[in-house]
């Protein structure tokens, strides 16, 4: 298992596009704050300490980039026969996918941490400060980021097609969930579906509402796509 993790870390670290994704991920978080500071620095300098829910305007861009990163990396390894090679060199099929989950999801989580730190630095650079009393929005965003990253890996292992693995989660996150949420508010029969949406539970967790349910929903999304990805990885042929 350690060999699989080491191999995955080296592989991701030596790809130039990893640095590009890192810049895009952290930039999507602190970039809007910098832009706001350039346009209206007085908001930071003269206003109250900024709460985290007001500083995460770029977070949904972050989630889109995160799921595109993890899904495309998973499918590209299959397309380029890297998975087949790992099956030959490792004692089982599951090790390579576990390593991919750990490394890719860990990369997204680390990028989020760096981006959040740069948000604080950016606010301070414009003479403001960040309110430290309520960290629930920050925790909710990290939980959402880890979840969509894991979904990207699992879905990529399931469908094995880069276009489908990237496009469908993006459409679901950016359009599908909004439509389902609107429909669930109008039709009571769809209320259980509305309660299982990622974006709805992200908002609930950030607002400290139904925290237990929100965490359970996030865990269920991760488990469902992880199981689907592992089953596909275990039984399907590779070249």
GROMACS .gro file of C-alpha atoms in nm:
model
  239
    1UNK     CA    1   0.000   0.000   0.000
    2UNK     CA    2   0.285   0.238   0.082
    3UNK     CA    3   0.440   0.166  -0.257
    4UNK     CA    4   0.110   0.250  -0.427
    5UNK     CA    5   0.084   0.576  -0.234
    6UNK     CA    6   0.443   0.669  -0.311
    7UNK     CA    7   0.392   0.593  -0.679
    8UNK     CA    8   0.077   0.805  -0.694
    9UNK     CA    9   0.242   1.098  -0.516
   10UNK     CA   10   0.542   1.091  -0.752
   11UNK     CA   11   0.317   1.065  -1.056
   12UNK     CA   12   0.099   1.360  -0.959
   13UNK     CA   13   0.394   1.570  -0.844
   14UNK     CA   14   0.579   1.528  -1.173
   15UNK     CA   15   0.289   1.628  -1.398
   16UNK     CA   16   0.307   1.994  -1.499
   17UNK     CA   17  -0.070   2.021  -1.508
   18UNK     CA   18  -0.079   1.951  -1.134
   19UNK     CA   19   0.077   2.292  -1.073
   20UNK     CA   20  -0.178   2.448  -1.308
   21UNK     CA   21  -0.466   2.289  -1.118
   22UNK     CA   22  -0.311   2.402  -0.789
   23UNK     CA   23  -0.299   2.762  -0.908
   24UNK     CA   24  -0.655   2.742  -1.038
   25UNK     CA   25  -0.785   2.593  -0.715
   26UNK     CA   26  -0.625   2.840  -0.477
   27UNK     CA   27  -0.689   3.129  -0.716
   28UNK     CA   28  -1.060   3.053  -0.726
   29UNK     CA   29  -1.072   3.105  -0.349
   30UNK     CA   30  -0.861   3.413  -0.284
   31UNK     CA   31  -0.892   3.570  -0.629
   32UNK     CA   32  -1.243   3.713  -0.573
   33UNK     CA   33  -1.128   3.858  -0.240
   34UNK     CA   34  -0.834   4.031  -0.406
   35UNK     CA   35  -1.061   4.164  -0.680
   36UNK     CA   36  -1.307   4.297  -0.423
   37UNK     CA   37  -1.025   4.460  -0.231
   38UNK     CA   38  -0.896   4.631  -0.543
   39UNK     CA   39  -1.241   4.763  -0.626
   40UNK     CA   40  -1.347   4.860  -0.274
   41UNK     CA   41  -1.067   4.839  -0.017
   42UNK     CA   42  -1.269   5.047   0.229
   43UNK     CA   43  -1.503   4.753   0.279
   44UNK     CA   44  -1.215   4.570   0.445
   45UNK     CA   45  -1.032   4.864   0.601
   46UNK     CA   46  -1.331   5.045   0.752
   47UNK     CA   47  -1.577   4.762   0.800
   48UNK     CA   48  -1.625   4.495   1.064
   49UNK     CA   49  -1.415   4.175   1.065
   50UNK     CA   50  -1.519   3.972   0.763
   51UNK     CA   51  -1.714   3.649   0.831
   52UNK     CA   52  -1.613   3.340   0.637
   53UNK     CA   53  -1.946   3.307   0.460
   54UNK     CA   54  -1.876   3.643   0.293
   55UNK     CA   55  -1.525   3.543   0.187
   56UNK     CA   56  -1.603   3.221   0.000
   57UNK     CA   57  -1.764   3.372  -0.309
   58UNK     CA   58  -1.539   3.167  -0.536
   59UNK     CA   59  -1.599   2.837  -0.363
   60UNK     CA   60  -1.834   2.688  -0.622
   61UNK     CA   61  -1.572   2.759  -0.887
   62UNK     CA   62  -1.331   2.569  -0.661
   63UNK     CA   63  -1.567   2.269  -0.648
   64UNK     CA   64  -1.602   2.266  -1.026
   65UNK     CA   65  -1.225   2.267  -1.072
   66UNK     CA   66  -1.182   2.003  -0.800
   67UNK     CA   67  -1.421   1.753  -0.955
   68UNK     CA   68  -1.275   1.816  -1.301
   69UNK     CA   69  -0.926   1.753  -1.163
   70UNK     CA   70  -0.999   1.428  -0.981
   71UNK     CA   71  -1.226   1.284  -1.251
   72UNK     CA   72  -0.992   1.366  -1.539
   73UNK     CA   73  -0.687   1.232  -1.355
   74UNK     CA   74  -0.864   0.905  -1.279
   75UNK     CA   75  -0.987   0.850  -1.634
   76UNK     CA   76  -0.659   0.958  -1.796
   77UNK     CA   77  -0.471   0.692  -1.599
   78UNK     CA   78  -0.709   0.429  -1.733
   79UNK     CA   79  -0.685   0.566  -2.087
   80UNK     CA   80  -0.304   0.573  -2.074
   81UNK     CA   81  -0.287   0.216  -1.939
   82UNK     CA   82  -0.138   0.324  -1.605
   83UNK     CA   83  -0.404   0.122  -1.422
   84UNK     CA   84  -0.313  -0.194  -1.611
   85UNK     CA   85   0.051  -0.153  -1.512
   86UNK     CA   86  -0.041  -0.109  -1.148
   87UNK     CA   87  -0.242  -0.432  -1.158
   88UNK     CA   88   0.075  -0.615  -1.266
   89UNK     CA   89   0.305  -0.459  -1.007
   90UNK     CA   90   0.075  -0.459  -0.702
   91UNK     CA   91  -0.074  -0.752  -0.509
   92UNK     CA   92  -0.434  -0.645  -0.575
   93UNK     CA   93  -0.644  -0.410  -0.783
   94UNK     CA   94  -0.774  -0.204  -0.495
   95UNK     CA   95  -0.440  -0.058  -0.386
   96UNK     CA   96  -0.398   0.172  -0.684
   97UNK     CA   97  -0.750   0.314  -0.651
   98UNK     CA   98  -0.715   0.366  -0.275
   99UNK     CA   99  -0.389   0.550  -0.340
  100UNK     CA  100  -0.561   0.763  -0.601
  101UNK     CA  101  -0.844   0.850  -0.361
  102UNK     CA  102  -0.601   0.945  -0.085
  103UNK     CA  103  -0.362   1.148  -0.299
  104UNK     CA  104  -0.613   1.331  -0.520
  105UNK     CA  105  -0.859   1.408  -0.241
  106UNK     CA  106  -0.568   1.507  -0.017
  107UNK     CA  107  -0.440   1.739  -0.289
  108UNK     CA  108  -0.778   1.912  -0.310
  109UNK     CA  109  -0.799   1.944   0.069
  110UNK     CA  110  -0.446   2.087   0.086
  111UNK     CA  111  -0.526   2.331  -0.194
  112UNK     CA  112  -0.833   2.444  -0.003
  113UNK     CA  113  -0.624   2.501   0.311
  114UNK     CA  114  -0.372   2.709   0.116
  115UNK     CA  115  -0.650   2.904  -0.054
  116UNK     CA  116  -0.819   2.976   0.281
  117UNK     CA  117  -0.487   3.097   0.423
  118UNK     CA  118  -0.440   3.327   0.124
  119UNK     CA  119  -0.790   3.465   0.179
  120UNK     CA  120  -0.684   3.572   0.528
  121UNK     CA  121  -0.361   3.719   0.393
  122UNK     CA  122  -0.550   3.907   0.122
  123UNK     CA  123  -0.799   4.057   0.367
  124UNK     CA  124  -0.518   4.166   0.597
  125UNK     CA  125  -0.327   4.314   0.304
  126UNK     CA  126  -0.621   4.547   0.240
  127UNK     CA  127  -0.629   4.652   0.605
  128UNK     CA  128  -0.911   4.427   0.719
  129UNK     CA  129  -0.946   4.122   0.940
  130UNK     CA  130  -1.129   3.791   0.936
  131UNK     CA  131  -1.384   3.707   1.204
  132UNK     CA  132  -1.270   3.396   1.386
  133UNK     CA  133  -1.579   3.328   1.591
  134UNK     CA  134  -1.777   3.120   1.341
  135UNK     CA  135  -1.575   2.867   1.144
  136UNK     CA  136  -1.878   2.661   1.038
  137UNK     CA  137  -1.880   2.799   0.679
  138UNK     CA  138  -1.512   2.710   0.645
  139UNK     CA  139  -1.569   2.357   0.776
  140UNK     CA  140  -1.870   2.317   0.547
  141UNK     CA  141  -1.667   2.426   0.246
  142UNK     CA  142  -1.385   2.183   0.329
  143UNK     CA  143  -1.634   1.899   0.371
  144UNK     CA  144  -1.798   1.983   0.039
  145UNK     CA  145  -1.458   2.004  -0.133
  146UNK     CA  146  -1.350   1.664  -0.004
  147UNK     CA  147  -1.684   1.513  -0.106
  148UNK     CA  148  -1.686   1.637  -0.465
  149UNK     CA  149  -1.321   1.537  -0.504
  150UNK     CA  150  -1.400   1.183  -0.389
  151UNK     CA  151  -1.706   1.171  -0.615
  152UNK     CA  152  -1.483   1.269  -0.907
  153UNK     CA  153  -1.245   0.979  -0.842
  154UNK     CA  154  -1.522   0.723  -0.794
  155UNK     CA  155  -1.725   0.839  -1.093
  156UNK     CA  156  -1.414   0.850  -1.311
  157UNK     CA  157  -1.330   0.490  -1.217
  158UNK     CA  158  -1.689   0.391  -1.293
  159UNK     CA  159  -1.742   0.549  -1.635
  160UNK     CA  160  -1.378   0.555  -1.757
  161UNK     CA  161  -1.450   0.832  -2.004
  162UNK     CA  162  -1.294   1.173  -1.944
  163UNK     CA  163  -1.568   1.376  -2.111
  164UNK     CA  164  -1.851   1.200  -1.928
  165UNK     CA  165  -1.664   1.188  -1.596
  166UNK     CA  166  -1.603   1.563  -1.600
  167UNK     CA  167  -1.917   1.691  -1.774
  168UNK     CA  168  -2.189   1.507  -1.581
  169UNK     CA  169  -2.075   1.607  -1.230
  170UNK     CA  170  -2.030   1.967  -1.346
  171UNK     CA  171  -2.376   1.979  -1.500
  172UNK     CA  172  -2.522   1.822  -1.188
  173UNK     CA  173  -2.349   2.064  -0.950
  174UNK     CA  174  -2.405   2.379  -1.153
  175UNK     CA  175  -2.751   2.313  -1.298
  176UNK     CA  176  -2.905   1.984  -1.187
  177UNK     CA  177  -2.906   2.047  -0.814
  178UNK     CA  178  -3.057   2.391  -0.860
  179UNK     CA  179  -3.343   2.248  -1.066
  180UNK     CA  180  -3.403   1.960  -0.825
  181UNK     CA  181  -3.400   2.198  -0.527
  182UNK     CA  182  -3.660   2.418  -0.695
  183UNK     CA  183  -3.875   2.117  -0.780
  184UNK     CA  184  -3.849   1.974  -0.427
  185UNK     CA  185  -3.968   2.306  -0.285
  186UNK     CA  186  -4.275   2.290  -0.509
  187UNK     CA  187  -4.361   1.920  -0.495
  188UNK     CA  188  -4.365   1.751  -0.155
  189UNK     CA  189  -4.295   1.410  -0.307
  190UNK     CA  190  -3.948   1.533  -0.402
  191UNK     CA  191  -3.860   1.668  -0.057
  192UNK     CA  192  -3.647   1.363   0.037
  193UNK     CA  193  -3.447   1.412  -0.283
  194UNK     CA  194  -3.397   1.779  -0.200
  195UNK     CA  195  -3.258   1.686   0.141
  196UNK     CA  196  -2.992   1.467  -0.024
  197UNK     CA  197  -2.847   1.742  -0.245
  198UNK     CA  198  -2.484   1.837  -0.194
  199UNK     CA  199  -2.538   2.211  -0.223
  200UNK     CA  200  -2.834   2.207   0.015
  201UNK     CA  201  -2.637   2.021   0.279
  202UNK     CA  202  -2.339   2.248   0.225
  203UNK     CA  203  -2.559   2.544   0.310
  204UNK     CA  204  -2.713   2.359   0.606
  205UNK     CA  205  -2.373   2.269   0.745
  206UNK     CA  206  -2.243   2.622   0.700
  207UNK     CA  207  -2.550   2.759   0.875
  208UNK     CA  208  -2.523   2.494   1.150
  209UNK     CA  209  -2.865   2.352   1.062
  210UNK     CA  210  -2.926   1.974   1.060
  211UNK     CA  211  -2.552   1.917   1.102
  212UNK     CA  212  -2.581   1.543   1.165
  213UNK     CA  213  -2.796   1.491   0.857
  214UNK     CA  214  -2.563   1.701   0.643
  215UNK     CA  215  -2.257   1.502   0.748
  216UNK     CA  216  -2.444   1.177   0.687
  217UNK     CA  217  -2.542   1.290   0.337
  218UNK     CA  218  -2.184   1.384   0.251
  219UNK     CA  219  -2.062   1.049   0.383
  220UNK     CA  220  -2.328   0.868   0.179
  221UNK     CA  221  -2.222   1.044  -0.143
  222UNK     CA  222  -1.859   0.950  -0.082
  223UNK     CA  223  -1.945   0.590   0.006
  224UNK     CA  224  -2.178   0.542  -0.292
  225UNK     CA  225  -1.929   0.659  -0.552
  226UNK     CA  226  -1.634   0.492  -0.379
  227UNK     CA  227  -1.813   0.157  -0.381
  228UNK     CA  228  -1.920   0.201  -0.744
  229UNK     CA  229  -1.565   0.293  -0.845
  230UNK     CA  230  -1.407   0.005  -0.655
  231UNK     CA  231  -1.653  -0.252  -0.792
  232UNK     CA  232  -1.592  -0.131  -1.148
  233UNK     CA  233  -1.217  -0.130  -1.088
  234UNK     CA  234  -1.231  -0.484  -0.952
  235UNK     CA  235  -1.440  -0.658  -1.217
  236UNK     CA  236  -1.381  -0.475  -1.545
  237UNK     CA  237  -1.100  -0.557  -1.784
  238UNK     CA  238  -0.818  -0.315  -1.858
  239UNK     CA  239  -0.574  -0.290  -2.146
   0.00000   0.00000   0.00000
